[in-house]
Short mmCIF file of C-alpha atoms in Angstrom, two decimals:
data_model
loop_
_atom_site.label_atom_id
_atom_site.label_comp_id
_atom_site.label_asym_id
_atom_site.label_seq_id
_atom_site.Cartn_x
_atom_site.Cartn_y
_atom_site.Cartn_z
CA UNK A 236 -0.05 0.11 0.06
CA UNK A 237 1.40 3.45 -0.98
CA UNK A 238 2.24 5.43 2.13
CA UNK A 239 2.03 9.24 2.38
CA UNK A 240 4.99 11.42 2.88
CA UNK A 241 3.91 12.42 6.14
CA UNK A 242 6.39 12.32 9.21
CA UNK A 243 5.63 11.97 13.22
CA UNK A 244 6.05 16.03 12.67
CA UNK A 245 4.03 16.20 9.94
CA UNK A 246 1.10 18.77 10.17
CA UNK A 247 -1.98 17.38 8.65
CA UNK A 248 -3.90 20.35 7.04
CA UNK A 249 -5.81 21.39 3.81
CA UNK A 250 -2.75 21.54 1.81
CA UNK A 251 -1.13 18.39 2.70
CA UNK A 252 -4.55 16.66 2.33
CA UNK A 253 -5.04 18.00 -0.95
CA UNK A 254 -1.80 16.75 -2.22
CA UNK A 255 -2.28 13.27 -0.88
CA UNK A 256 -5.91 12.91 -2.20
CA UNK A 257 -4.50 13.77 -5.61
CA UNK A 258 -1.46 11.34 -5.39
CA UNK A 259 -4.53 8.68 -4.42
CA UNK A 260 -5.73 9.45 -7.84
CA UNK A 261 -9.02 11.45 -7.21
CA UNK A 262 -9.28 13.39 -10.51
CA UNK A 263 -9.91 16.93 -11.13
CA UNK A 264 -13.95 17.20 -12.21
CA UNK A 265 -14.79 14.03 -10.57
CA UNK A 266 -17.97 13.17 -8.70
CA UNK A 267 -16.86 11.83 -5.42
CA UNK A 268 -19.02 10.14 -2.66
CA UNK A 269 -17.16 10.06 0.46
CA UNK A 270 -17.16 8.00 3.78
CA UNK A 271 -14.90 9.52 6.47
CA UNK A 272 -13.64 9.20 9.98
CA UNK A 273 -11.67 12.22 10.69
CA UNK A 274 -10.05 10.61 13.86
CA UNK A 275 -8.64 7.92 11.82
CA UNK A 276 -6.43 10.55 10.30
CA UNK A 277 -4.67 11.73 13.76
CA UNK A 278 -4.83 15.62 14.37
CA UNK A 279 -6.01 17.74 11.41
CA UNK A 280 -5.49 21.45 11.45
CA UNK A 281 -8.73 22.93 11.35
CA UNK A 282 -10.53 19.36 11.32
CA UNK A 283 -13.41 18.23 9.20
CA UNK A 284 -13.80 21.75 7.16
CA UNK A 285 -10.14 21.47 6.18
CA UNK A 286 -10.55 17.91 4.75
CA UNK A 287 -13.72 18.88 3.10
CA UNK A 288 -11.88 22.02 1.48
CA UNK A 289 -9.15 19.89 0.67
CA UNK A 290 -11.41 17.67 -1.41
CA UNK A 291 -13.26 20.36 -3.14
CA UNK A 292 -9.90 21.73 -4.37
CA UNK A 293 -8.83 18.29 -5.55
CA UNK A 294 -12.02 18.01 -7.55
CA UNK A 295 -11.71 21.74 -8.50
CA UNK A 296 -14.86 23.88 -9.61
CA UNK A 297 -16.08 21.11 -11.89
CA UNK A 298 -16.09 18.45 -9.45
CA UNK A 299 -19.16 17.56 -6.93
CA UNK A 300 -18.42 16.15 -3.49
CA UNK A 301 -21.17 14.29 -1.82
CA UNK A 302 -21.59 12.64 1.57
CA UNK A 303 -23.89 10.57 3.40
CA UNK A 304 -26.24 12.58 5.88
CA UNK A 305 -28.35 9.90 7.14
CA UNK A 306 -30.50 10.35 10.06
CA UNK A 307 -31.51 7.22 11.73
CA UNK A 308 -33.21 9.26 14.50
CA UNK A 309 -36.04 9.61 12.17
CA UNK A 310 -37.45 6.09 12.92
CA UNK A 311 -40.00 4.39 15.05
CA UNK A 312 -38.21 3.52 18.52
CA UNK A 313 -40.41 0.62 19.05
CA UNK A 314 -40.81 -0.99 15.56
CA UNK A 315 -42.17 -4.41 17.06
CA UNK A 316 -44.79 -2.76 19.14
CA UNK A 317 -48.25 -2.00 17.61
CA UNK A 318 -49.74 1.52 17.82
CA UNK A 319 -52.10 2.05 21.01
CA UNK A 320 -50.83 -1.16 22.55
CA UNK A 321 -48.02 0.71 24.76
CA UNK A 322 -48.52 4.18 26.13
CA UNK A 323 -44.74 4.43 26.77
CA UNK A 324 -43.93 3.47 23.06
CA UNK A 325 -46.90 5.82 21.75
CA UNK A 326 -45.15 8.78 23.71
CA UNK A 327 -41.77 7.98 22.61
CA UNK A 328 -43.10 7.96 18.81
CA UNK A 329 -44.31 11.44 19.35
CA UNK A 330 -41.02 12.71 20.19
CA UNK A 331 -39.56 11.39 16.99
CA UNK A 332 -38.52 14.45 14.83
CA UNK A 333 -39.75 14.87 11.36
CA UNK A 334 -37.35 15.28 8.88
CA UNK A 335 -36.20 18.59 7.70
CA UNK A 336 -33.03 20.30 5.72
CA UNK A 337 -31.31 21.31 8.54
CA UNK A 338 -31.67 18.07 10.86
CA UNK A 339 -28.03 16.80 12.16
CA UNK A 340 -26.85 13.74 11.00
CA UNK A 341 -25.04 10.91 12.58
CA UNK A 342 -22.56 10.35 10.12
CA UNK A 343 -19.47 11.78 11.75
CA UNK A 344 -17.71 15.28 11.52
CA UNK A 345 -16.79 15.13 7.54
CA UNK A 346 -20.48 14.61 6.62
CA UNK A 347 -21.58 17.37 9.15
CA UNK A 348 -18.94 19.78 7.69
CA UNK A 349 -20.44 19.46 4.34
CA UNK A 350 -23.89 19.60 5.70
CA UNK A 351 -22.78 23.05 7.38
CA UNK A 352 -21.83 24.51 3.82
CA UNK A 353 -24.16 27.23 2.87
CA UNK A 354 -24.24 26.37 -0.85
CA UNK A 355 -24.73 22.86 -0.40
CA UNK A 356 -27.97 20.63 -1.78
CA UNK A 357 -29.69 18.11 0.52
CA UNK A 358 -31.76 15.17 -0.52
CA UNK A 359 -35.25 14.71 1.15
CA UNK A 360 -35.14 11.00 2.60
CA UNK A 361 -36.33 10.94 5.89
CA UNK A 362 -33.49 8.52 6.86
CA UNK A 363 -31.04 8.07 4.24
CA UNK A 364 -30.37 11.58 2.63
CA UNK A 365 -27.07 12.77 0.70
CA UNK A 366 -25.70 16.22 0.33
CA UNK A 367 -23.68 17.50 -2.01
CA UNK A 368 -21.80 20.31 -3.13
CA UNK A 369 -20.55 21.34 -6.85
CA UNK A 370 -22.23 21.83 -10.45
CA UNK A 371 -24.17 18.44 -10.16
CA UNK A 372 -25.33 18.67 -6.59
CA UNK A 373 -29.11 19.57 -7.38
CA UNK A 374 -29.13 17.02 -10.12
CA UNK A 375 -27.67 13.94 -7.62
CA UNK A 376 -30.19 14.97 -4.90
CA UNK A 377 -33.08 15.98 -6.61
CA UNK A 378 -35.18 12.97 -6.21
CA UNK A 379 -35.02 9.89 -3.80
CA UNK A 380 -38.04 7.43 -3.65
CA UNK A 381 -39.23 6.75 -0.20
CA UNK A 382 -39.22 3.16 -0.90
CA UNK A 383 -35.74 1.26 -2.13
CA UNK A 384 -34.04 4.40 -1.48
CA UNK A 385 -30.80 2.90 -2.47
CA UNK A 386 -32.20 1.69 -5.76
CA UNK A 387 -33.70 3.00 -9.04
CA UNK A 388 -34.17 6.75 -9.40
CA UNK A 389 -31.95 7.35 -6.29
CA UNK A 390 -28.93 9.55 -5.92
CA UNK A 391 -26.74 6.45 -5.80
CA UNK A 392 -27.95 5.42 -9.18
CA UNK A 393 -27.60 9.00 -10.61
CA UNK A 394 -23.98 9.01 -9.18
CA UNK A 395 -23.44 5.41 -10.95
CA UNK A 396 -24.69 6.76 -13.89
CA UNK A 397 -22.19 9.88 -13.89
CA UNK A 398 -19.09 7.64 -13.24
CA UNK A 399 -18.64 8.62 -9.98
CA UNK A 400 -15.80 7.71 -7.59
CA UNK A 401 -16.33 6.52 -4.08
CA UNK A 402 -13.61 7.53 -1.31
CA UNK A 403 -13.59 5.73 1.97
CA UNK A 404 -11.07 7.84 4.35
CA UNK A 405 -10.26 5.77 7.12
CA UNK A 406 -13.31 3.62 7.19
CA UNK A 407 -13.77 -0.09 5.79
CA UNK A 408 -16.05 -1.29 3.07
CA UNK A 409 -18.64 -2.35 5.87
CA UNK A 410 -19.42 1.79 5.75
CA UNK A 411 -19.64 2.06 1.93
CA UNK A 412 -23.39 2.86 1.03
CA UNK A 413 -22.76 1.99 -2.62
CA UNK A 414 -22.80 -1.51 -1.76
CA UNK A 415 -26.54 -1.25 -0.64
CA UNK A 416 -27.24 0.25 -4.28
CA UNK A 417 -25.17 -2.91 -5.68
CA UNK A 418 -27.37 -5.30 -3.48
CA UNK A 419 -30.58 -3.34 -5.13
CA UNK A 420 -29.44 -4.79 -8.34
CA UNK A 421 -29.72 -8.26 -7.03
CA UNK A 422 -33.53 -9.41 -7.43
CA UNK A 423 -33.29 -11.53 -4.34
CA UNK A 424 -31.63 -8.96 -1.94
CA UNK A 425 -32.18 -8.93 1.43
CA UNK A 426 -35.12 -6.67 2.74
CA UNK A 427 -36.11 -4.46 5.49
CA UNK A 428 -39.09 -2.30 6.30
CA UNK A 429 -38.31 1.31 6.90
CA UNK A 430 -40.65 2.96 9.13
CA UNK A 431 -40.77 7.08 9.96
CA UNK A 432 -43.20 9.96 10.71
CA UNK A 433 -44.00 11.92 7.91
CA UNK A 434 -46.03 15.28 8.31
CA UNK A 435 -48.86 15.72 6.01
CA UNK A 436 -51.31 19.04 6.31
CA UNK A 437 -49.78 19.72 9.90
CA UNK A 438 -50.53 15.90 10.87
CA UNK A 439 -48.27 13.02 11.73
CA UNK A 440 -48.62 9.73 9.88
CA UNK A 441 -46.37 6.75 10.18
CA UNK A 442 -45.17 5.60 6.80
CA UNK A 443 -43.77 2.10 5.97
CA UNK A 444 -41.55 1.43 2.97
CA UNK A 445 -39.58 -1.64 1.86
CA UNK A 446 -35.94 -0.99 1.22
CA UNK A 447 -32.67 -3.51 1.00
CA UNK A 448 -31.75 -4.65 4.34
CA UNK A 449 -28.75 -3.69 6.88
CA UNK A 450 -25.64 -6.05 6.27
CA UNK A 451 -24.89 -6.56 9.78
CA UNK A 452 -21.47 -7.56 9.10
CA UNK A 453 -22.35 -10.39 6.75
CA UNK A 454 -20.83 -9.71 3.25
CA UNK A 455 -19.67 -6.18 2.80
CA UNK A 456 -16.22 -6.65 4.23
CA UNK A 457 -15.72 -9.46 2.32
CA UNK A 458 -16.80 -8.04 -0.77
CA UNK A 459 -14.61 -5.20 -0.43
CA UNK A 460 -11.33 -7.46 0.25
CA UNK A 461 -12.24 -9.35 -2.88
CA UNK A 462 -12.54 -6.05 -4.74
CA UNK A 463 -9.14 -4.72 -3.66
CA UNK A 464 -7.58 -8.28 -5.04
CA UNK A 465 -9.30 -7.70 -8.28
CA UNK A 466 -7.48 -4.38 -8.58
CA UNK A 467 -10.39 -2.59 -8.16
CA UNK A 468 -9.40 -0.32 -5.39
CA UNK A 469 -6.60 2.38 -4.98
CA UNK A 470 -5.26 2.54 -1.71
CA UNK A 471 -3.01 5.23 0.39
CA UNK A 472 -2.22 5.80 4.04
CA UNK A 473 -2.76 9.18 4.76
CA UNK A 474 -1.65 10.31 8.51
CA UNK A 475 -2.83 7.16 10.25
CA UNK A 476 -5.86 6.78 8.12
CA UNK A 477 -6.11 4.02 5.39
CA UNK A 478 -7.93 5.69 2.56
CA UNK A 479 -9.57 3.79 -0.68
CA UNK A 480 -10.62 5.25 -3.90
CA UNK A 481 -12.66 3.24 -6.31
CA UNK A 482 -14.84 3.85 -9.53
CA UNK A 483 -18.51 3.32 -8.57
CA UNK A 484 -19.32 1.66 -11.95
CA UNK A 485 -16.57 -0.96 -11.82
CA UNK A 486 -17.09 -1.62 -8.01
CA UNK A 487 -20.76 -1.62 -8.07
CA UNK A 488 -21.00 -4.24 -10.88
CA UNK A 489 -18.64 -6.43 -9.41
CA UNK A 490 -20.22 -6.45 -6.30
CA UNK A 491 -23.59 -6.81 -7.41
CA UNK A 492 -22.43 -10.07 -9.52
CA UNK A 493 -20.53 -11.42 -6.51
CA UNK A 494 -23.62 -10.69 -4.23
CA UNK A 495 -26.10 -12.41 -6.10
CA UNK A 496 -23.66 -15.65 -5.82
CA UNK A 497 -23.39 -15.18 -1.98
CA UNK A 498 -27.09 -14.62 -1.59
CA UNK A 499 -28.10 -17.40 -3.78
CA UNK A 500 -25.55 -19.71 -1.72
CA UNK A 501 -26.81 -18.54 1.65
CA UNK A 502 -30.58 -18.79 0.38
CA UNK A 503 -29.68 -22.58 -0.79
CA UNK A 504 -27.40 -23.09 2.58
CA UNK A 505 -30.74 -22.22 4.55
CA UNK A 506 -33.21 -24.14 2.50
CA UNK A 507 -30.94 -27.48 2.76
CA UNK A 508 -30.78 -26.87 6.63
CA UNK A 509 -34.48 -26.60 6.83
CA UNK A 510 -34.81 -29.73 4.91
CA UNK A 511 -32.37 -31.43 7.14
CA UNK A 512 -34.32 -30.53 10.16
CA UNK A 513 -37.59 -31.70 8.79
CA UNK A 514 -36.05 -34.84 7.84
CA UNK A 515 -34.70 -35.39 11.44
CA UNK A 516 -38.21 -34.43 12.74
CA UNK A 517 -39.88 -36.92 10.57
#
C-alpha cells in the first residue's frame, strides 16, 4: 500500500490533504461520494472543514463532493410494538422528529462539515439523505424514492450513471453505502421495512416502505476485500488513515455480481438446513 510522505512531525492540514488525495488518484472534475472517519487521520488542523476544503480543491470547480447525511433518529423507536398497545411506546413515537433540511446527521464530522456549507444541496429522504456541493449537486439530490431508497431513481443510481468515484477515508468497505445500491440490483436481495413519521397537512402519519436490509457484518467486508484483490481499489495511507478510492461503476458491477452468488448460496444453504431439520423430525 502506498504510504504518504507524512512524518511524525507532519501537520495534516488542507494543503497536505489536497496533495494526498491527488496522489491517491482522485481526478479533477470528479463526482466523489465520501465516507470518512476524521479521527482515523490523527490530528488535522482545522478538522473536518479543512478535509472538505481539500477534497473540493482536489476535484476543482467542475467537481462535486457528496456525503451521506443519514438520520437514523427519524425512525420508530419501537418497531415491534403495534400502535395503541403500549402508552410508553406511543409517547416515545410522538417525540421522533420530522426530517427537515437542517436536521443533524449522525454520519460523523466530515458529513456534518458538508452539511454546514451554505451552498450545499441536500436530498429529502427521511432516513438516508445525501448532501452534495458542486455543479451536479442539485441533479444528484433532486429525487429519492421513499421506498428502495438506494435503488432505481436514487442519488446512488445517478452517481453510478455519472461515473462517480467512491472515497473511503479511514473507514472500511462495511461503511460503503454504494454496496446497498449494488445489492438493490440483485433481484433476491435482503429486505427490511423502514418506518418513519411524515408530516401531512400539519399532521403526523407513520409511513412504512421496503428497502434493502442492513448487512450487519455479513458480506460487505468480504466484498471489499475481494474487490481489492481484483485490482478495483486504489489505497494510500494518509496520516494514520487507510484511504481507499474506487470507480463506482466497476466496483458496483463487481459487488452486484458477487452478491448475487453469495445470496444465492446463502438461500440454498438455509433451504438445505431446513430440509435436514424436517427430515430429522419426520
